[in-house]
């Protein structure tokens, strides 16, 4: 089995997110750790979190996948912007200590002309600083579409960051729209792409997936998500993904252009594939 969920708003706290997840048939979910502008997040309410964690356990949820703000860029050319992002990362990881064992995922960043090599060093050095030895969190680099100067469009780039950080708490979140837009043919050759992922990164480093169809063809480097089955990947690709033996047990998060009823339908559809 796989765990299925979607992005939820964290405005009303953790218990509210768990309730919403249950109401749409989800058994995992994602949320932004702070508002998308990257400003100060709310102070966590420990009672709310404790109640939510108990409920997650009771209901058999998979791991949650917290998402760092989109505006974070650990390899910004401007040193001030870079250190601002690094402090947000450190703050996010510190807060994840309230949710022991859960996953935190973020976009590696855009090197804006500095080149990938320097970017990899900058990203790794921020991660090494932010990941205090006692933090019980797994930090996931997201596979990117390779739009503009985005780092993480090639598996080799993620491998380079993992090598440079050299911490067992580091892993990868595979976004289906992003990898397809980056040129990995998960539609016609899912096995081949997973084999390449295994060869370069290692499937033991794959902790979570983002399930999104793509508005654009393979290799377009666009990063425009589409509803499941309505894009260039198509329904069959997602049937193969949720039933793939190498992807079992993982949380899979929808980031499709939907409101809750749409997510509920997509979760039901994907679950129906796993029940045969
Ligand atoms: Fe993302
Ligand atoms: Fe994503
Ligand atoms: Zn995306």
mmCIF file of C-alpha atoms and ligand atoms in Angstrom:
data_model
loop_
_atom_site.group_PDB
_atom_site.id
_atom_site.type_symbol
_atom_site.label_atom_id
_atom_site.label_comp_id
_atom_site.label_asym_id
_atom_site.label_seq_id
_atom_site.Cartn_x
_atom_site.Cartn_y
_atom_site.Cartn_z
ATOM 1 C CA UNK A 1 0.000 0.000 0.000
ATOM 2 C CA UNK A 2 0.928 3.619 -0.354
ATOM 3 C CA UNK A 3 -0.161 6.621 1.705
ATOM 4 C CA UNK A 4 -2.142 9.242 -0.203
ATOM 5 C CA UNK A 5 -2.824 12.861 0.626
ATOM 6 C CA UNK A 6 -2.566 16.415 -0.592
ATOM 7 C CA UNK A 7 -1.376 19.875 0.393
ATOM 8 C CA UNK A 8 -3.510 21.369 3.174
ATOM 9 C CA UNK A 9 -3.728 24.836 4.662
ATOM 10 C CA UNK A 10 -2.159 24.989 8.122
ATOM 11 C CA UNK A 11 -4.063 28.162 9.141
ATOM 12 C CA UNK A 12 -6.207 26.371 11.734
ATOM 13 C CA UNK A 13 -3.483 24.188 13.227
ATOM 14 C CA UNK A 14 -2.527 20.525 13.147
ATOM 15 C CA UNK A 15 -5.649 18.892 14.535
ATOM 16 C CA UNK A 16 -7.709 20.721 11.927
ATOM 17 C CA UNK A 17 -5.415 19.432 9.161
ATOM 18 C CA UNK A 18 -5.741 15.843 10.409
ATOM 19 C CA UNK A 19 -9.528 16.184 10.473
ATOM 20 C CA UNK A 20 -9.580 17.637 6.974
ATOM 21 C CA UNK A 21 -7.308 14.843 5.743
ATOM 22 C CA UNK A 22 -9.614 12.209 7.227
ATOM 23 C CA UNK A 23 -12.665 13.879 5.667
ATOM 24 C CA UNK A 24 -11.217 13.462 2.144
ATOM 25 C CA UNK A 25 -9.906 9.925 2.608
ATOM 26 C CA UNK A 26 -6.247 10.921 2.982
ATOM 27 C CA UNK A 27 -3.770 9.109 5.228
ATOM 28 C CA UNK A 28 -0.908 11.581 4.885
ATOM 29 C CA UNK A 29 -0.714 15.279 4.006
ATOM 30 C CA UNK A 30 1.631 18.161 3.319
ATOM 31 C CA UNK A 31 1.540 21.759 4.518
ATOM 32 C CA UNK A 32 3.690 24.857 4.275
ATOM 33 C CA UNK A 33 5.757 25.484 7.386
ATOM 34 C CA UNK A 34 5.098 29.216 7.007
ATOM 35 C CA UNK A 35 3.345 31.527 4.585
ATOM 36 C CA UNK A 36 4.730 31.479 1.028
ATOM 37 C CA UNK A 37 6.470 34.836 1.438
ATOM 38 C CA UNK A 38 8.784 33.117 3.903
ATOM 39 C CA UNK A 39 7.991 35.429 6.786
ATOM 40 C CA UNK A 40 7.735 34.407 10.412
ATOM 41 C CA UNK A 41 5.685 31.263 11.003
ATOM 42 C CA UNK A 42 3.277 31.010 13.912
ATOM 43 C CA UNK A 43 4.632 29.669 17.188
ATOM 44 C CA UNK A 44 3.647 26.028 17.420
ATOM 45 C CA UNK A 45 0.855 25.099 19.837
ATOM 46 C CA UNK A 46 2.265 22.035 21.599
ATOM 47 C CA UNK A 47 -1.136 20.790 22.810
ATOM 48 C CA UNK A 48 -2.524 20.943 19.295
ATOM 49 C CA UNK A 49 0.499 19.079 17.926
ATOM 50 C CA UNK A 50 0.388 16.378 20.614
ATOM 51 C CA UNK A 51 -3.318 15.731 19.947
ATOM 52 C CA UNK A 52 -2.683 15.637 16.197
ATOM 53 C CA UNK A 53 0.223 13.192 16.542
ATOM 54 C CA UNK A 54 -1.905 10.860 18.698
ATOM 55 C CA UNK A 55 -4.680 10.961 16.104
ATOM 56 C CA UNK A 56 -2.238 10.262 13.242
ATOM 57 C CA UNK A 57 -0.965 7.201 15.057
ATOM 58 C CA UNK A 58 -4.420 5.950 15.936
ATOM 59 C CA UNK A 59 -5.631 6.326 12.351
ATOM 60 C CA UNK A 60 -2.536 4.689 10.846
ATOM 61 C CA UNK A 61 -1.333 7.698 8.855
ATOM 62 C CA UNK A 62 1.926 7.619 6.945
ATOM 63 C CA UNK A 63 4.604 10.234 7.485
ATOM 64 C CA UNK A 64 3.703 13.878 6.925
ATOM 65 C CA UNK A 65 5.666 15.900 4.390
ATOM 66 C CA UNK A 66 6.124 19.498 5.575
ATOM 67 C CA UNK A 67 7.141 21.833 2.735
ATOM 68 C CA UNK A 68 9.598 24.711 3.060
ATOM 69 C CA UNK A 69 8.539 28.040 1.517
ATOM 70 C CA UNK A 70 8.876 28.304 -2.282
ATOM 71 C CA UNK A 71 10.750 31.564 -1.900
ATOM 72 C CA UNK A 72 13.681 29.892 -0.132
ATOM 73 C CA UNK A 73 16.860 29.998 -2.184
ATOM 74 C CA UNK A 74 19.880 28.563 -0.414
ATOM 75 C CA UNK A 75 22.053 29.329 -3.453
ATOM 76 C CA UNK A 76 20.991 32.924 -4.112
ATOM 77 C CA UNK A 77 23.834 35.006 -5.516
ATOM 78 C CA UNK A 78 23.204 37.772 -2.977
ATOM 79 C CA UNK A 79 24.842 36.744 0.316
ATOM 80 C CA UNK A 80 22.153 38.475 2.378
ATOM 81 C CA UNK A 81 19.314 36.672 0.601
ATOM 82 C CA UNK A 82 21.261 33.456 1.033
ATOM 83 C CA UNK A 83 21.790 33.841 4.757
ATOM 84 C CA UNK A 84 18.143 34.898 5.209
ATOM 85 C CA UNK A 85 17.071 31.605 3.595
ATOM 86 C CA UNK A 86 19.582 29.684 5.673
ATOM 87 C CA UNK A 87 18.063 31.142 8.854
ATOM 88 C CA UNK A 88 14.560 30.167 7.691
ATOM 89 C CA UNK A 89 15.783 26.631 7.037
ATOM 90 C CA UNK A 90 17.372 26.444 10.488
ATOM 91 C CA UNK A 91 14.170 27.723 12.092
ATOM 92 C CA UNK A 92 12.020 25.235 10.130
ATOM 93 C CA UNK A 93 14.227 22.294 11.107
ATOM 94 C CA UNK A 94 14.240 23.366 14.759
ATOM 95 C CA UNK A 95 10.432 23.394 14.727
ATOM 96 C CA UNK A 96 10.306 19.973 13.102
ATOM 97 C CA UNK A 97 11.614 18.662 16.423
ATOM 98 C CA UNK A 98 8.007 19.017 17.640
ATOM 99 C CA UNK A 99 7.043 16.426 15.015
ATOM 100 C CA UNK A 100 9.644 13.720 15.541
ATOM 101 C CA UNK A 101 10.138 11.309 12.650
ATOM 102 C CA UNK A 102 8.218 13.369 10.070
ATOM 103 C CA UNK A 103 9.582 14.580 6.736
ATOM 104 C CA UNK A 104 10.596 18.088 5.647
ATOM 105 C CA UNK A 105 10.953 18.782 1.940
ATOM 106 C CA UNK A 106 12.185 21.863 0.098
ATOM 107 C CA UNK A 107 13.404 23.089 -3.281
ATOM 108 C CA UNK A 108 17.212 23.152 -3.502
ATOM 109 C CA UNK A 109 17.165 26.593 -5.172
ATOM 110 C CA UNK A 110 18.232 28.465 -8.306
ATOM 111 C CA UNK A 111 21.870 29.319 -8.851
ATOM 112 C CA UNK A 112 21.033 32.428 -10.907
ATOM 113 C CA UNK A 113 24.188 32.298 -12.996
ATOM 114 C CA UNK A 114 26.693 31.255 -10.332
ATOM 115 C CA UNK A 115 26.813 27.748 -11.760
ATOM 116 C CA UNK A 116 25.736 24.424 -10.299
ATOM 117 C CA UNK A 117 28.997 23.605 -8.569
ATOM 118 C CA UNK A 118 28.995 26.700 -6.359
ATOM 119 C CA UNK A 119 25.263 26.286 -5.749
ATOM 120 C CA UNK A 120 25.760 22.713 -4.524
ATOM 121 C CA UNK A 121 28.388 23.926 -2.039
ATOM 122 C CA UNK A 122 26.154 26.733 -0.786
ATOM 123 C CA UNK A 123 23.105 24.486 -0.368
ATOM 124 C CA UNK A 124 25.143 21.818 1.413
ATOM 125 C CA UNK A 125 26.807 24.264 3.757
ATOM 126 C CA UNK A 126 23.435 25.756 4.826
ATOM 127 C CA UNK A 127 22.079 22.251 5.437
ATOM 128 C CA UNK A 128 25.104 21.217 7.484
ATOM 129 C CA UNK A 129 24.693 24.273 9.684
ATOM 130 C CA UNK A 130 20.921 23.939 10.082
ATOM 131 C CA UNK A 131 20.857 20.193 10.802
ATOM 132 C CA UNK A 132 21.781 20.125 14.481
ATOM 133 C CA UNK A 133 22.934 16.673 15.624
ATOM 134 C CA UNK A 134 19.865 15.954 17.776
ATOM 135 C CA UNK A 135 17.139 16.956 15.288
ATOM 136 C CA UNK A 136 14.855 13.951 14.648
ATOM 137 C CA UNK A 137 13.896 15.014 11.123
ATOM 138 C CA UNK A 138 14.457 13.681 7.632
ATOM 139 C CA UNK A 139 15.194 16.466 5.140
ATOM 140 C CA UNK A 140 14.209 15.856 1.532
ATOM 141 C CA UNK A 141 15.565 17.596 -1.550
ATOM 142 C CA UNK A 142 12.852 17.836 -4.195
ATOM 143 C CA UNK A 143 13.520 16.739 -7.773
ATOM 144 C CA UNK A 144 13.031 19.888 -9.885
ATOM 145 C CA UNK A 145 11.891 20.597 -13.451
ATOM 146 C CA UNK A 146 15.137 22.373 -14.316
ATOM 147 C CA UNK A 147 13.315 25.644 -15.020
ATOM 148 C CA UNK A 148 15.747 28.544 -15.507
ATOM 149 C CA UNK A 149 18.781 27.950 -13.291
ATOM 150 C CA UNK A 150 17.030 25.564 -10.880
ATOM 151 C CA UNK A 151 19.312 23.076 -9.167
ATOM 152 C CA UNK A 152 17.967 19.543 -8.834
ATOM 153 C CA UNK A 153 16.656 18.887 -12.349
ATOM 154 C CA UNK A 154 19.236 16.104 -12.746
ATOM 155 C CA UNK A 155 19.605 13.216 -10.315
ATOM 156 C CA UNK A 156 23.382 13.843 -10.386
ATOM 157 C CA UNK A 157 22.872 17.307 -8.848
ATOM 158 C CA UNK A 158 20.867 15.897 -5.952
ATOM 159 C CA UNK A 159 23.542 13.219 -5.475
ATOM 160 C CA UNK A 160 26.193 15.942 -5.303
ATOM 161 C CA UNK A 161 24.263 17.755 -2.545
ATOM 162 C CA UNK A 162 23.710 14.516 -0.605
ATOM 163 C CA UNK A 163 27.427 13.723 -0.865
ATOM 164 C CA UNK A 164 28.432 17.197 0.277
ATOM 165 C CA UNK A 165 26.061 17.200 3.285
ATOM 166 C CA UNK A 166 26.926 13.595 4.142
ATOM 167 C CA UNK A 167 24.197 13.099 6.748
ATOM 168 C CA UNK A 168 21.957 9.992 6.970
ATOM 169 C CA UNK A 169 18.974 12.268 7.688
ATOM 170 C CA UNK A 170 19.050 13.571 4.092
ATOM 171 C CA UNK A 171 16.829 12.116 1.376
ATOM 172 C CA UNK A 172 14.848 12.952 -1.765
ATOM 173 C CA UNK A 173 11.196 13.658 -2.648
ATOM 174 C CA UNK A 174 10.348 12.754 -6.258
ATOM 175 C CA UNK A 175 7.854 15.097 -7.952
ATOM 176 C CA UNK A 176 6.305 13.361 -10.981
ATOM 177 C CA UNK A 177 5.582 16.589 -12.907
ATOM 178 C CA UNK A 178 9.065 17.907 -12.223
ATOM 179 C CA UNK A 179 10.998 14.785 -13.270
ATOM 180 C CA UNK A 180 8.940 14.464 -16.463
ATOM 181 C CA UNK A 181 9.454 18.141 -17.289
ATOM 182 C CA UNK A 182 13.148 17.608 -16.561
ATOM 183 C CA UNK A 183 13.269 14.886 -19.239
ATOM 184 C CA UNK A 184 12.876 11.607 -17.312
ATOM 185 C CA UNK A 185 10.324 9.457 -19.153
ATOM 186 C CA UNK A 186 8.233 8.085 -16.299
ATOM 187 C CA UNK A 187 5.308 7.742 -18.716
ATOM 188 C CA UNK A 188 6.876 5.183 -21.071
ATOM 189 C CA UNK A 189 9.683 3.846 -18.878
ATOM 190 C CA UNK A 190 8.966 4.177 -15.158
ATOM 191 C CA UNK A 191 11.143 1.137 -14.389
ATOM 192 C CA UNK A 192 14.058 2.644 -16.296
ATOM 193 C CA UNK A 193 13.790 5.983 -14.489
ATOM 194 C CA UNK A 194 13.574 4.283 -11.100
ATOM 195 C CA UNK A 195 16.616 2.180 -12.023
ATOM 196 C CA UNK A 196 18.510 5.356 -12.896
ATOM 197 C CA UNK A 197 17.370 6.985 -9.647
ATOM 198 C CA UNK A 198 18.631 3.901 -7.813
ATOM 199 C CA UNK A 199 21.968 3.926 -9.618
ATOM 200 C CA UNK A 200 22.668 7.618 -9.042
ATOM 201 C CA UNK A 201 20.887 8.476 -5.778
ATOM 202 C CA UNK A 202 19.776 5.154 -4.316
ATOM 203 C CA UNK A 203 16.130 4.166 -3.811
ATOM 204 C CA UNK A 204 16.833 3.926 -0.078
ATOM 205 C CA UNK A 205 17.028 7.741 -0.175
ATOM 206 C CA UNK A 206 13.557 8.093 -1.681
ATOM 207 C CA UNK A 207 11.152 8.918 1.162
ATOM 208 C CA UNK A 208 8.179 10.595 -0.517
ATOM 209 C CA UNK A 209 6.596 11.495 -3.856
ATOM 210 C CA UNK A 210 4.597 14.452 -5.146
ATOM 211 C CA UNK A 211 1.928 13.220 -7.554
ATOM 212 C CA UNK A 212 1.176 15.807 -10.236
ATOM 213 C CA UNK A 213 0.297 15.465 -13.879
ATOM 214 C CA UNK A 214 2.048 17.969 -16.171
ATOM 215 C CA UNK A 215 0.548 20.575 -18.504
ATOM 216 C CA UNK A 216 3.608 20.253 -20.769
ATOM 217 C CA UNK A 217 5.496 17.575 -22.720
ATOM 218 C CA UNK A 218 8.496 15.660 -21.406
ATOM 219 C CA UNK A 219 11.646 17.751 -21.172
ATOM 220 C CA UNK A 220 9.818 21.090 -21.361
ATOM 221 C CA UNK A 221 11.395 22.435 -18.109
ATOM 222 C CA UNK A 222 8.162 24.320 -17.411
ATOM 223 C CA UNK A 223 6.821 23.068 -14.031
ATOM 224 C CA UNK A 224 3.088 23.547 -14.548
ATOM 225 C CA UNK A 225 1.071 21.009 -12.569
ATOM 226 C CA UNK A 226 -2.112 19.464 -14.009
ATOM 227 C CA UNK A 227 -4.893 17.359 -12.486
ATOM 228 C CA UNK A 228 -4.249 13.590 -12.454
ATOM 229 C CA UNK A 229 -5.091 12.134 -15.858
ATOM 230 C CA UNK A 230 -5.605 15.507 -17.563
ATOM 231 C CA UNK A 231 -2.002 16.196 -18.496
ATOM 232 C CA UNK A 232 0.818 14.714 -20.551
ATOM 233 C CA UNK A 233 1.485 11.923 -18.010
ATOM 234 C CA UNK A 234 -2.026 10.469 -18.058
ATOM 235 C CA UNK A 235 -3.933 8.220 -15.670
ATOM 236 C CA UNK A 236 -2.045 5.020 -16.546
ATOM 237 C CA UNK A 237 1.253 6.508 -15.376
ATOM 238 C CA UNK A 238 -0.242 7.105 -11.943
ATOM 239 C CA UNK A 239 -1.723 3.605 -11.822
ATOM 240 C CA UNK A 240 1.798 2.263 -12.408
ATOM 241 C CA UNK A 241 3.270 4.572 -9.769
ATOM 242 C CA UNK A 242 0.882 3.775 -6.910
ATOM 243 C CA UNK A 243 1.123 0.032 -7.583
ATOM 244 C CA UNK A 244 4.883 -0.087 -8.228
ATOM 245 C CA UNK A 245 6.572 -2.610 -5.900
ATOM 246 C CA UNK A 246 9.538 -0.280 -5.310
ATOM 247 C CA UNK A 247 7.296 2.611 -4.216
ATOM 248 C CA UNK A 248 5.176 0.830 -1.623
ATOM 249 C CA UNK A 249 4.880 2.299 1.877
ATOM 250 C CA UNK A 250 5.728 5.826 0.766
ATOM 251 C CA UNK A 251 3.669 8.975 1.335
ATOM 252 C CA UNK A 252 2.419 10.393 -1.988
ATOM 253 C CA UNK A 253 1.217 13.995 -1.971
ATOM 254 C CA UNK A 254 -1.045 15.605 -4.583
ATOM 255 C CA UNK A 255 -0.179 19.191 -5.543
ATOM 256 C CA UNK A 256 -2.628 19.347 -8.419
ATOM 257 C CA UNK A 257 -4.729 22.444 -9.191
ATOM 258 C CA UNK A 258 -7.704 21.376 -7.041
ATOM 259 C CA UNK A 259 -9.851 22.308 -4.083
ATOM 260 C CA UNK A 260 -10.674 19.677 -1.457
ATOM 261 C CA UNK A 261 -13.447 17.896 -3.438
ATOM 262 C CA UNK A 262 -11.048 17.465 -6.376
ATOM 263 C CA UNK A 263 -8.375 16.056 -4.094
ATOM 264 C CA UNK A 264 -10.903 13.698 -2.559
ATOM 265 C CA UNK A 265 -11.753 12.356 -6.037
ATOM 266 C CA UNK A 266 -8.098 11.941 -6.998
ATOM 267 C CA UNK A 267 -7.313 10.110 -3.758
ATOM 268 C CA UNK A 268 -10.282 7.785 -4.319
ATOM 269 C CA UNK A 269 -9.177 7.122 -7.913
ATOM 270 C CA UNK A 270 -5.568 6.360 -6.925
ATOM 271 C CA UNK A 271 -6.695 4.177 -4.031
ATOM 272 C CA UNK A 272 -8.959 2.186 -6.353
ATOM 273 C CA UNK A 273 -5.850 1.236 -8.377
ATOM 274 C CA UNK A 274 -4.130 -0.133 -5.277
ATOM 275 C CA UNK A 275 -7.113 -2.234 -4.217
ATOM 276 C CA UNK A 276 -7.054 -4.579 -7.208
HETATM 277 FE FE1 LIG B 1 7.691 21.510 -4.003
HETATM 278 FE FE1 LIG B 2 6.349 19.261 -5.706
HETATM 279 ZN ZN1 LIG B 3 6.073 22.155 -9.187
#
